[in-house]
XYZ file of C-alpha atoms in Angstrom:
771
model
C -0.026 -0.004 0.088
C 1.306 3.570 -0.937
C 1.371 6.186 1.744
C 0.231 10.033 1.464
C 0.786 12.244 4.319
C 0.849 16.031 4.572
C 3.961 17.314 3.493
C 4.603 20.573 0.896
C 0.866 21.576 1.234
C 0.450 21.129 4.958
C -2.316 23.452 6.231
C 0.134 24.059 9.190
C 2.854 22.578 11.381
C 1.176 19.704 12.829
C 2.925 19.804 15.931
C 2.056 23.377 16.588
C -1.895 23.302 17.736
C -3.079 26.660 19.001
C -4.767 27.009 22.422
C -8.428 25.238 21.516
C -10.976 26.776 23.602
C -14.689 25.180 23.539
C -18.128 26.792 24.327
C -21.764 25.789 23.997
C -22.851 26.044 20.327
C -25.348 28.731 19.241
C -28.869 28.172 18.692
C -29.243 31.494 16.777
C -27.084 33.385 14.075
C -26.321 36.865 13.400
C -27.393 39.660 15.929
C -25.106 42.488 17.380
C -22.098 40.191 17.632
C -22.183 39.448 13.841
C -21.955 43.558 13.638
C -19.084 43.684 15.864
C -16.988 40.983 14.578
C -17.290 42.535 10.790
C -16.436 45.922 11.954
C -13.367 44.499 13.830
C -12.280 43.126 10.443
C -12.949 45.898 8.564
C -11.223 48.508 10.720
C -8.252 46.454 10.931
C -7.749 45.695 7.417
C -8.924 48.703 5.722
C -9.129 51.394 8.241
C -12.527 53.155 9.344
C -13.033 55.683 6.359
C -12.096 53.315 3.613
C -14.178 50.151 5.160
C -17.252 52.079 5.950
C -17.157 53.662 2.512
C -17.103 50.078 1.028
C -19.761 48.880 3.070
C -22.279 51.528 2.215
C -21.907 50.465 -1.612
C -21.579 46.621 -1.177
C -24.941 45.341 -3.124
C -26.541 48.413 -3.327
C -27.900 49.646 -6.711
C -25.002 51.649 -8.661
C -22.801 50.101 -6.145
C -20.594 46.463 -6.299
C -21.424 43.198 -6.043
C -20.316 41.197 -2.875
C -17.466 38.759 -3.862
C -18.872 36.168 -1.423
C -22.050 33.943 -1.807
C -24.370 34.382 -4.754
C -27.551 34.944 -2.841
C -29.574 37.610 -4.728
C -30.032 41.162 -3.749
C -33.844 42.362 -3.115
C -35.389 43.581 -6.373
C -36.959 46.711 -4.249
C -36.588 46.750 -0.702
C -32.782 47.016 -0.125
C -31.560 48.149 3.230
C -30.001 51.648 2.460
C -27.648 51.097 5.606
C -26.336 47.436 5.180
C -27.340 45.115 2.356
C -24.656 42.657 3.545
C -24.022 40.091 6.078
C -21.145 39.559 8.427
C -19.334 37.226 6.216
C -19.605 39.815 3.396
C -17.908 42.497 5.153
C -15.051 40.190 6.144
C -14.854 39.379 2.334
C -14.792 43.399 1.652
C -12.113 43.560 4.441
C -9.789 40.749 2.720
C -9.977 42.504 -0.820
C -9.904 46.130 0.323
C -7.167 45.686 2.981
C -4.674 48.168 2.387
C -1.769 45.922 3.072
C -0.008 45.113 -0.075
C 3.340 42.697 -1.299
C 5.724 44.466 -3.224
C 9.045 42.907 -4.660
C 10.753 43.805 -1.475
C 8.318 41.262 0.412
C 9.204 38.635 -2.027
C 12.761 39.248 -1.820
C 12.850 38.757 2.051
C 10.649 35.534 1.783
C 11.533 32.407 -0.252
C 8.695 30.433 -1.614
C 9.623 27.533 0.627
C 9.127 29.536 3.912
C 6.002 30.988 2.804
C 4.712 27.364 2.173
C 5.312 26.571 5.775
C 2.435 28.979 6.658
C -0.959 27.964 7.335
C -3.860 29.427 4.649
C -4.834 31.715 7.246
C -1.401 33.304 7.560
C -0.873 33.396 3.999
C -4.174 35.098 3.185
C -3.568 37.726 5.670
C -0.234 38.934 3.988
C -2.070 41.446 1.823
C -2.767 42.434 -2.050
C -0.248 41.256 -4.708
C 0.767 44.607 -5.847
C 2.749 43.717 -9.342
C 3.035 40.972 -11.596
C 5.439 38.430 -10.110
C 7.621 35.778 -12.020
C 9.099 32.497 -10.331
C 12.113 31.320 -12.824
C 12.954 27.643 -13.109
C 15.052 26.491 -10.076
C 14.563 29.921 -8.493
C 13.599 30.245 -4.681
C 12.045 33.491 -4.891
C 9.342 35.424 -6.741
C 10.816 38.720 -8.429
C 8.707 41.520 -9.997
C 8.460 41.723 -13.831
C 6.434 43.916 -16.183
C 3.211 42.870 -17.852
C 4.877 42.649 -21.175
C 7.272 40.091 -19.938
C 4.504 38.105 -18.224
C 2.311 38.021 -21.471
C 5.384 37.008 -23.720
C 6.271 34.228 -20.979
C 2.819 32.573 -21.273
C 2.518 33.021 -24.815
C 5.655 31.589 -25.726
C 4.884 28.498 -23.582
C 1.296 28.046 -25.000
C 2.612 28.209 -28.649
C 5.553 25.953 -27.896
C 2.737 23.150 -26.839
C 2.453 20.223 -29.369
C -1.154 20.600 -28.793
C -3.693 23.317 -27.328
C -4.894 20.469 -25.322
C -1.834 20.434 -23.424
C -3.055 23.559 -21.454
C -5.900 23.961 -19.057
C -7.910 27.282 -18.323
C -9.447 27.310 -14.967
C -11.880 29.557 -13.749
C -13.230 31.077 -10.163
C -16.566 31.966 -9.438
C -15.322 35.734 -8.764
C -14.658 36.327 -12.531
C -17.395 38.699 -14.114
C -19.422 37.976 -17.039
C -17.300 40.105 -19.460
C -14.118 38.615 -18.303
C -15.618 35.206 -18.437
C -16.920 35.714 -21.846
C -13.569 36.756 -23.466
C -11.721 34.131 -21.374
C -13.860 31.566 -22.952
C -13.386 33.093 -26.595
C -9.515 33.170 -26.235
C -9.375 29.822 -25.051
C -11.538 28.336 -27.666
C -9.523 30.465 -30.172
C -6.436 28.936 -28.950
C -7.951 25.704 -29.560
C -8.866 23.567 -26.258
C -11.941 23.174 -24.330
C -10.183 22.236 -21.267
C -12.007 24.731 -19.184
C -12.091 23.496 -15.369
C -14.202 25.735 -13.096
C -15.010 25.598 -9.495
C -18.717 24.603 -10.187
C -17.245 21.245 -11.060
C -16.296 20.914 -7.326
C -19.537 22.082 -5.947
C -22.694 22.401 -7.667
C -22.088 20.185 -11.283
C -24.390 17.468 -9.784
C -27.163 20.009 -9.568
C -26.024 21.686 -13.183
C -26.407 17.945 -14.616
C -29.394 16.741 -12.756
C -31.680 19.884 -13.508
C -30.602 20.049 -17.035
C -31.604 16.530 -17.409
C -34.813 16.755 -15.679
C -36.279 20.205 -16.548
C -34.152 21.407 -19.179
C -32.083 24.234 -17.595
C -29.255 23.652 -15.099
C -30.379 26.485 -12.859
C -33.080 27.081 -10.035
C -36.572 27.960 -10.953
C -37.668 30.902 -7.961
C -37.139 34.228 -7.729
C -36.472 35.904 -3.981
C -40.131 37.004 -4.073
C -41.245 33.612 -4.248
C -40.013 33.319 -0.738
C -42.311 36.042 0.615
C -45.356 34.201 -0.909
C -44.696 30.617 -0.201
C -45.963 27.881 2.243
C -43.219 25.690 3.094
C -39.564 26.078 2.476
C -37.267 22.823 2.700
C -33.700 23.253 3.310
C -31.050 20.575 2.490
C -27.647 20.261 3.030
C -27.264 23.843 3.412
C -26.044 26.032 6.392
C -27.405 29.749 5.427
C -26.380 31.062 8.890
C -22.510 31.076 7.647
C -22.434 30.130 3.834
C -25.283 32.448 2.674
C -26.245 34.511 5.896
C -28.345 37.320 3.946
C -30.645 34.344 3.140
C -31.544 34.411 6.851
C -33.221 37.803 6.036
C -35.386 36.021 3.587
C -36.372 33.276 5.721
C -37.443 35.749 8.496
C -39.647 37.403 6.270
C -41.153 34.294 4.724
C -41.877 32.935 8.598
C -43.662 36.284 9.220
C -45.881 35.762 6.372
C -46.967 32.417 8.047
C -44.351 30.018 5.897
C -43.163 26.902 7.499
C -39.640 25.476 7.452
C -38.181 22.219 7.291
C -34.426 21.957 7.998
C -32.556 18.688 6.901
C -28.785 18.555 7.862
C -26.690 16.295 9.819
C -25.375 19.116 12.106
C -27.693 21.428 14.143
C -26.632 24.664 12.602
C -27.152 28.074 14.353
C -28.608 29.627 11.158
C -31.156 26.993 10.487
C -32.778 27.428 13.955
C -32.764 30.983 15.043
C -31.958 34.429 13.588
C -31.641 37.840 15.624
C -31.783 40.341 12.888
C -29.184 43.475 13.755
C -31.122 45.582 11.612
C -34.625 45.468 13.493
C -35.268 46.635 16.840
C -36.226 42.805 17.953
C -32.916 41.837 17.040
C -31.044 44.413 18.531
C -32.520 43.510 21.700
C -31.378 39.884 21.437
C -35.067 38.600 20.444
C -34.504 35.705 17.958
C -37.014 34.385 14.997
C -37.485 30.879 15.277
C -36.560 29.715 11.608
C -36.985 25.725 11.404
C -40.477 24.377 12.680
C -39.188 21.020 12.037
C -35.480 19.888 12.275
C -34.655 16.675 10.443
C -31.204 15.625 11.547
C -30.184 13.138 9.044
C -27.081 11.002 8.596
C -24.619 12.193 6.107
C -26.185 11.235 2.812
C -29.320 10.296 4.138
C -31.287 12.654 1.846
C -32.284 10.097 -0.641
C -33.771 7.895 1.862
C -35.419 10.879 3.484
C -36.976 11.950 0.226
C -38.282 8.567 -0.574
C -39.831 7.729 2.737
C -41.750 11.333 2.336
C -42.823 10.080 -1.383
C -44.496 6.884 0.164
C -46.406 8.439 2.735
C -47.582 11.110 0.410
C -48.614 8.444 -1.851
C -50.368 6.503 1.066
C -52.148 9.809 1.983
C -53.173 10.256 -1.681
C -54.768 6.813 -1.685
C -56.914 7.512 1.150
C -57.796 10.995 -0.252
C -57.701 10.789 -3.984
C -56.907 13.957 -5.638
C -56.121 15.677 -2.293
C -52.154 15.488 -2.200
C -50.826 14.765 -5.499
C -51.153 17.592 -8.407
C -52.579 15.056 -11.125
C -53.115 17.949 -13.632
C -49.690 18.880 -13.381
C -48.371 15.316 -13.379
C -50.531 14.630 -16.559
C -49.476 17.515 -18.442
C -45.809 17.769 -17.546
C -44.391 14.614 -16.549
C -43.655 11.163 -17.773
C -42.998 7.848 -15.876
C -45.273 8.376 -12.997
C -46.510 4.531 -12.907
C -43.162 2.998 -12.971
C -42.054 5.677 -10.223
C -44.705 4.698 -7.809
C -43.972 1.115 -8.627
C -40.350 1.687 -7.780
C -41.338 2.738 -4.107
C -42.701 -0.442 -3.536
C -39.794 -1.941 -3.356
C -39.234 -0.028 0.012
C -40.476 0.003 3.764
C -41.093 3.001 5.433
C -39.075 1.903 8.745
C -36.235 0.783 6.444
C -35.907 4.385 4.765
C -36.442 6.017 8.020
C -33.451 4.038 9.758
C -31.395 4.604 6.329
C -32.017 8.464 6.905
C -31.045 8.264 10.392
C -34.587 9.549 11.337
C -37.584 8.012 13.183
C -40.838 7.354 11.095
C -42.715 10.036 13.347
C -40.203 12.769 12.290
C -40.513 12.032 8.609
C -44.555 11.823 9.246
C -44.177 15.508 10.622
C -42.568 16.430 7.398
C -44.949 15.146 5.443
C -47.939 16.552 7.363
C -46.366 20.179 6.600
C -46.413 19.526 2.873
C -49.170 17.209 2.116
C -51.977 19.718 1.947
C -49.762 22.592 0.375
C -48.258 23.051 -3.254
C -46.605 26.118 -2.749
C -43.343 24.643 -1.747
C -39.565 25.608 -2.340
C -37.036 23.052 -1.914
C -33.294 24.647 -1.414
C -30.152 22.858 -1.200
C -26.359 23.050 -1.432
C -23.262 20.906 -1.172
C -24.616 18.668 1.431
C -26.547 17.190 -1.453
C -24.412 17.428 -4.465
C -20.849 16.155 -3.286
C -21.822 12.602 -3.042
C -21.625 9.831 -5.442
C -25.365 10.122 -5.815
C -25.630 13.585 -5.966
C -27.019 13.803 -9.449
C -29.621 11.234 -8.356
C -30.625 12.951 -5.281
C -31.089 16.565 -6.980
C -33.464 14.408 -9.435
C -35.169 12.780 -6.649
C -35.721 16.729 -5.211
C -37.469 17.357 -8.812
C -39.735 13.929 -8.168
C -41.168 14.974 -4.863
C -41.591 18.878 -6.129
C -43.604 17.250 -9.396
C -45.842 15.222 -7.117
C -46.929 18.193 -5.578
C -46.926 20.505 -8.878
C -44.419 22.665 -6.999
C -42.633 23.935 -10.062
C -43.253 26.626 -12.607
C -45.777 28.930 -10.522
C -45.445 31.647 -7.843
C -44.156 30.490 -4.359
C -42.917 27.352 -5.608
C -39.943 25.818 -7.119
C -36.360 24.528 -6.731
C -33.584 26.522 -5.468
C -30.001 25.532 -5.595
C -28.039 27.919 -3.466
C -24.619 28.583 -5.341
C -21.930 29.252 -3.294
C -19.720 31.639 -5.142
C -20.888 35.091 -6.356
C -20.677 34.712 -10.354
C -20.151 30.790 -10.697
C -23.401 30.774 -12.382
C -22.808 33.639 -14.784
C -19.291 31.820 -15.651
C -21.593 28.989 -16.797
C -23.859 31.168 -18.749
C -20.936 32.549 -20.457
C -20.136 29.298 -21.837
C -17.325 28.642 -19.302
C -17.660 24.966 -19.714
C -15.724 21.959 -20.671
C -18.615 20.307 -22.255
C -20.205 23.031 -24.397
C -23.120 22.461 -26.382
C -22.892 22.340 -30.291
C -25.251 25.257 -30.593
C -23.056 27.265 -28.444
C -19.920 26.603 -30.439
C -22.043 27.280 -33.661
C -22.877 30.613 -32.398
C -19.267 31.264 -31.661
C -18.261 30.286 -35.308
C -21.176 32.542 -36.777
C -20.515 35.649 -34.804
C -16.611 35.488 -34.720
C -15.636 33.438 -37.799
C -13.311 30.718 -36.476
C -14.055 27.041 -35.776
C -14.027 26.210 -31.870
C -13.030 22.827 -30.995
C -15.749 20.358 -30.819
C -14.376 17.592 -28.558
C -15.225 17.779 -24.537
C -12.266 19.138 -22.418
C -10.845 18.346 -19.210
C -13.098 19.205 -16.030
C -11.240 19.798 -12.562
C -10.670 15.938 -11.548
C -9.604 15.236 -15.159
C -7.177 18.157 -15.175
C -5.377 17.157 -12.035
C -5.055 13.557 -13.497
C -3.934 14.951 -16.791
C -1.324 16.856 -14.744
C -0.170 13.771 -12.949
C 0.159 11.862 -16.419
C 2.043 14.562 -17.909
C -0.674 15.454 -20.536
C -0.997 18.940 -19.285
C 2.127 21.383 -19.569
C 0.727 24.904 -18.793
C -2.009 25.528 -16.458
C -3.880 28.943 -16.054
C -6.141 29.783 -13.094
C -8.306 32.982 -13.427
C -8.748 33.483 -9.960
C -9.219 31.134 -6.920
C -6.837 28.796 -4.743
C -6.751 25.535 -7.020
C -4.870 23.677 -4.736
C -6.668 24.307 -1.496
C -9.903 23.845 -3.152
C -9.492 20.602 -4.755
C -9.648 17.161 -3.427
C -6.504 14.800 -2.455
C -4.443 17.693 -1.860
C -1.062 16.005 -1.856
C -1.744 13.867 -5.012
C -2.706 17.486 -6.543
C 0.067 19.264 -5.270
C 2.531 16.574 -6.804
C 0.577 16.861 -10.268
C 0.977 20.523 -10.372
C 4.742 20.281 -9.703
C 4.992 18.239 -12.968
C 3.577 21.419 -15.057
C 6.174 23.435 -17.025
C 4.037 26.517 -16.203
C 1.564 27.530 -13.716
C -0.331 30.841 -13.854
C -2.695 32.322 -11.547
C -4.725 35.576 -11.610
C -5.191 36.723 -8.307
C -5.800 39.462 -5.695
C -3.979 38.018 -2.735
C -1.415 35.546 -1.931
C -2.554 32.152 -1.603
C -1.272 28.313 -1.169
C -1.482 27.482 -5.143
C 1.392 30.414 -5.728
C 3.468 28.256 -3.414
C 3.234 24.844 -5.111
C 3.829 25.147 -8.516
C 5.218 24.196 -11.940
C 8.575 24.617 -13.333
C 8.010 28.132 -13.773
C 5.285 30.470 -12.243
C 3.435 33.601 -12.624
C 1.396 35.664 -10.394
C -0.860 38.216 -12.176
C -2.461 41.007 -9.965
C -5.944 41.900 -10.604
C -8.605 44.179 -9.473
C -11.028 43.083 -6.849
C -14.851 43.706 -7.022
C -14.565 46.678 -4.802
C -11.727 48.582 -6.770
C -12.269 51.623 -8.852
C -11.799 50.154 -12.592
C -10.979 53.340 -14.921
C -10.665 53.004 -18.719
C -10.116 56.122 -20.796
C -10.575 58.395 -17.902
C -14.226 56.936 -17.237
C -15.196 54.820 -14.131
C -16.274 51.281 -15.616
C -18.590 48.611 -14.207
C -18.795 44.836 -14.899
C -21.770 42.553 -14.370
C -22.512 39.122 -12.495
C -25.497 36.654 -12.165
C -26.620 35.725 -8.910
C -28.225 32.355 -7.907
C -31.856 33.292 -9.125
C -30.625 34.327 -12.590
C -30.455 38.126 -12.094
C -27.730 40.062 -14.160
C -26.752 43.158 -12.546
C -24.133 45.620 -12.403
C -20.931 45.734 -10.271
C -19.292 49.094 -9.872
C -16.210 49.316 -7.700
C -15.348 52.611 -5.983
C -12.298 52.095 -3.837
C -8.945 53.363 -4.843
C -6.846 50.242 -5.944
C -3.916 49.666 -3.579
C -1.309 49.578 -6.702
C -1.211 51.362 -9.930
C 0.362 48.178 -11.339
C -3.077 46.107 -11.193
C -5.108 45.021 -14.324
C -8.682 44.245 -14.869
C -9.421 40.469 -15.561
C -10.658 41.525 -19.003
C -7.490 43.411 -20.000
C -5.423 40.525 -18.903
C -7.426 38.004 -20.876
C -7.229 40.460 -24.261
C -3.573 41.255 -23.788
C -2.800 37.499 -23.433
C -4.929 36.836 -26.685
C -2.954 39.302 -28.525
C 0.545 38.102 -27.617
C -0.427 34.044 -28.007
C -2.528 34.614 -31.075
C -0.772 37.320 -32.919
C -1.861 37.816 -36.603
C -3.692 34.594 -36.710
C -6.405 35.780 -34.636
C -9.772 37.036 -36.274
C -10.863 38.725 -33.397
C -10.195 42.593 -32.267
C -8.731 42.033 -28.804
C -7.821 45.505 -28.503
C -11.582 46.947 -29.015
C -12.707 44.751 -26.408
C -9.658 45.472 -23.940
C -10.763 49.262 -24.105
C -14.590 48.624 -23.735
C -16.783 46.653 -21.475
C -19.729 47.809 -23.489
C -18.234 46.437 -26.536
C -17.612 43.251 -24.889
C -21.457 43.300 -23.684
C -22.561 43.968 -27.128
C -21.046 40.926 -28.364
C -22.519 38.760 -25.595
C -25.908 39.983 -26.725
C -25.264 38.474 -30.192
C -23.885 35.095 -28.685
C -25.747 34.306 -25.610
C -29.700 33.808 -25.507
C -31.224 36.395 -23.148
C -28.830 39.058 -23.234
C -30.541 40.991 -26.095
C -29.943 44.585 -25.447
C -27.576 43.824 -22.690
C -26.116 47.297 -22.476
C -29.441 48.732 -21.783
C -30.958 46.413 -19.560
C -27.691 46.112 -17.382
C -27.767 49.805 -16.464
C -31.528 49.505 -15.092
C -31.638 49.516 -11.351
C -31.545 45.875 -10.057
C -30.598 44.731 -13.422
C -32.580 42.030 -15.342
C -33.972 38.416 -15.202
C -32.534 36.016 -17.522
C -35.310 33.802 -19.379
C -36.039 30.808 -17.171
C -38.540 28.398 -19.026
C -39.140 26.163 -16.124
C -39.915 28.964 -14.114
C -42.804 29.830 -16.114
C -43.994 26.049 -16.314
C -42.269 25.110 -19.587
C -40.220 22.402 -19.545
C -37.866 21.953 -22.644
C -35.319 19.106 -22.414
C -32.900 17.546 -24.796
C -33.851 13.914 -24.322
C -37.702 13.827 -23.265
C -38.954 17.269 -25.201
C -41.586 18.969 -22.932
C -42.190 16.750 -20.159
C -40.134 15.893 -17.271
C -39.468 12.446 -16.344
C -39.796 11.179 -12.958
C -36.368 9.411 -12.222
C -35.758 6.016 -10.422
C -32.685 5.624 -8.753
C -31.465 2.958 -6.112
C -31.000 3.819 -2.403
C -27.149 4.500 -1.838
C -25.710 1.788 0.477
C -23.268 2.971 3.207
C -21.059 0.207 4.611
C -18.484 0.903 7.349
C -15.740 -1.463 8.209
C -14.686 -2.207 11.611
C -13.263 1.362 13.044
C -14.539 3.447 10.125
C -16.569 6.754 10.135
C -18.142 8.733 7.480
C -16.569 12.197 7.435
C -17.994 15.495 5.851
C -16.000 18.551 5.265
C -17.494 21.647 6.243
C -16.624 25.486 6.559
C -16.274 27.100 9.660
C -18.055 30.325 10.422
C -14.889 32.217 9.961
C -14.235 31.279 6.416
C -15.471 31.691 2.794
C -14.505 28.714 0.343
C -10.818 28.394 0.837
C -10.318 31.834 2.332
C -9.663 31.809 5.952
C -10.891 35.007 7.896
C -10.155 33.814 11.011
C -9.577 30.795 13.558
C -13.002 30.872 15.392
C -16.307 29.124 14.657
C -18.471 30.656 17.230
C -21.599 29.463 16.072
C -20.406 25.756 16.767
C -18.658 26.801 19.808
C -14.855 26.302 18.348
C -12.527 28.725 19.014
C -8.612 29.523 18.106
C -8.269 25.934 16.230
C -9.197 24.574 12.942
C -7.776 21.007 12.937
C -10.628 19.690 14.905
C -12.826 16.547 14.150
C -16.294 16.858 15.347
C -17.647 13.385 16.775
C -20.684 12.041 18.340
C -20.024 11.473 21.909
C -21.344 7.566 21.747
C -18.622 7.304 19.105
C -16.080 8.810 21.388
C -16.969 6.299 24.261
C -16.964 3.307 22.033
C -13.415 4.172 20.503
C -11.852 5.265 23.846
C -11.461 8.817 22.827
C -11.782 11.754 25.156
C -12.441 15.548 24.341
C -9.880 17.293 22.962
C -7.615 14.246 22.394
C -5.022 14.371 19.560
C -5.637 12.033 16.914
C -4.653 11.184 13.265
C -7.165 10.717 10.481
C -6.657 8.239 7.395
C -8.376 7.224 4.228
C -7.754 4.003 2.216
C -9.567 4.213 -0.873
C -7.719 2.819 -4.027
C -5.177 0.832 -1.641
C -3.332 4.202 -0.833
C -3.042 5.377 2.817
C -4.052 9.342 3.013
C -3.239 10.710 6.299
C -3.960 14.162 8.010
C -2.090 14.293 11.170
C -2.603 15.940 14.447
C -6.421 16.812 14.884
C -8.402 17.387 17.953
C -11.748 15.622 18.976
C -14.373 17.592 19.557
C -17.473 16.081 21.027
C -20.591 17.340 18.947
C -24.373 16.748 18.262
C -23.719 14.716 14.756
C -25.288 11.153 14.213
C -23.337 8.217 15.243
C -20.855 6.860 12.698
C -20.690 10.623 11.291
C -17.789 13.000 11.971
C -17.160 16.370 10.449
C -13.905 18.494 9.675
C -12.916 21.742 8.092
C -11.472 22.066 4.577
C -9.226 22.768 3.101
C -7.111 21.188 6.042
C -8.953 17.746 5.473
C -9.001 17.716 1.679
C -6.147 15.517 1.584
C -8.180 12.632 2.817
C -10.730 13.236 -0.208
C -9.791 10.440 -2.769
C -8.990 11.968 -6.406
C -11.173 8.929 -7.692
C -14.393 9.017 -5.456
C -16.370 11.207 -7.477
C -20.232 11.748 -8.225
C -21.962 9.669 -10.975
C -22.495 11.832 -14.280
C -21.032 15.121 -12.661
C -17.290 13.830 -11.777
C -17.730 16.197 -8.428
C -15.617 15.163 -5.855
C -17.337 13.351 -3.086
C -16.178 15.749 -0.191
C -19.323 15.292 1.696
C -18.882 11.580 2.452
C -15.307 10.265 2.823
C -14.782 6.862 4.734
C -12.020 7.371 7.420
C -10.335 5.786 10.387
C -9.227 7.661 13.411
C -6.261 6.721 15.777
C -4.551 8.351 18.433
C -1.857 10.559 17.731
C 1.598 9.446 18.332
C 4.136 12.369 18.933
């Protein structure tokens, strides 16, 4: 058996644990403490004037879009004081910091020494102030000119035996304009190797919904939350990952909606909300959110959904026509009879056991929805990052179809995307599997033949690096290494590259685990003022509910050497393609309006883009499913009921299921601090949350030091020195923070169809740490 253990990409020195402090988990989120914590971060990083100036413009009409989550802004009733959350303020503090890294910093700090820092320490160093180059065999990054950087990348790309020896990654922060020009350059260069962050999070949603309802996006608007009867929230922690969602849930509760929460952990933001913008919240009075909390086992969602469907069918047989929406089923679906027959193989008792619930708990959920049809079902990575992620998304669609809860006001499907423009990236054709009609349109408008074969997604790109099939890796934003699975394997693969390039705002671990040569290209952040031809510019983004809106930065950039992402793409395209290009890259580098005009010619729904995006609040993209029209490639105008087997979860002796989660002090791989105050964990991130009964059986004590192991594929993957924290989590289940535990997520453990890493269910063994 081969062995892997943390070495070069280690999150921190595993023999240097901090002073862990445990307090009781919270039963509510936000409140005055959230305001206080956010302001401390803002003042520390940006200063009072700069920080407050940014906060007043964040998520406002005419202001800039938060670089954090993709939760939509209200169409009309935006708060004039604070249309942001605690973590949005922390995100602004990170990008608007006045700390900057110049050539002097890199001259004093060799790459090998920086790599010994943990992700939190790396991120707190400051903004990158100028282009940087790491020569082959060099120990330090050195400043270079933009011309040098573009020529170096162009020379390496043009020296490849095939364009398919390069891959071009995209982060969800990238704007619509830059994303469109980026994919245009990559395709004129000649490849569809376009992995993106969606591959690692909501790809199961994109695949599942596209197959089922004809569009890989949700079907609701924010206003639907204010006019619904039941909201089901599955595999999602809004209090930390999408805190502004709490305001929508509070408003829904005030209007009489019921909320069912489904999650293995009792998360504060699903239980109660102290709204700091109301007198009630300031006084510490919470709004109870979840009417019913179903604490499923990890990946128990499919069993729960099937149990609910069986109980609903039983109620329908007892009162025909009162539970199922037969008009909707007859008009819009196919396979109804076969689907009901497939449920006969299961017993509710067995399904409840598989879900980790009692039959009574599931009956309570059914009682809340059986007489309602205005139902919204929300979900996030707790559903998608499993081997059966696509099937579970389709099972959610099954439940909604039985109730006729799609395509009408107050009802529908609501995947909650985790990054601010990850949905917009895909709309702009950032995709390794583009549709033929999308490529045909590019050919029609621009006059070149785009490549037709599928490219590499994230997991395929990592494997291709390892096999020597990729020579150049270009990342438009993000922290690729820390975000990906099987961290040590990924790090070793990246070191086989000839050139790695990262367009970034701040230093991160991916800059420190690199190819033979490496470049860091510093870019503007969302809040930075973007000036072209003497005029302030704006970009645009798409939120989780299909709204396109403008984003206009207004803070002075920390360095005069920063370049916006669109200009980086256009200048790189010019340098690489030269006279063989048929595209006027100078035109698009100088004008976002020109980019939007050409997007309007290529992407459906963007007609009159430049006019509509300037409207206050932006505009909604067309969504046929939202209107009750289902146009699928495989099934025409009907939605098929999906029949999927129940996943089997077998644990060997001494094994546990592990799920990776965020702390409240982070957004994706950006670590804001070392506290997870809602869960009562302070000063440490290398922790494993365990059920107390499991601890007793295994002989572990609270705060005991342990090592974690995974043995998939005959490889021993080890994460050393974690601390056991007793927690309210189902027996046999454990939870750890990422990216620290990503080293345990096997590269070959992926979701069927979507190829998403199964970061929410990893089999591990736990042993006492031997110093």
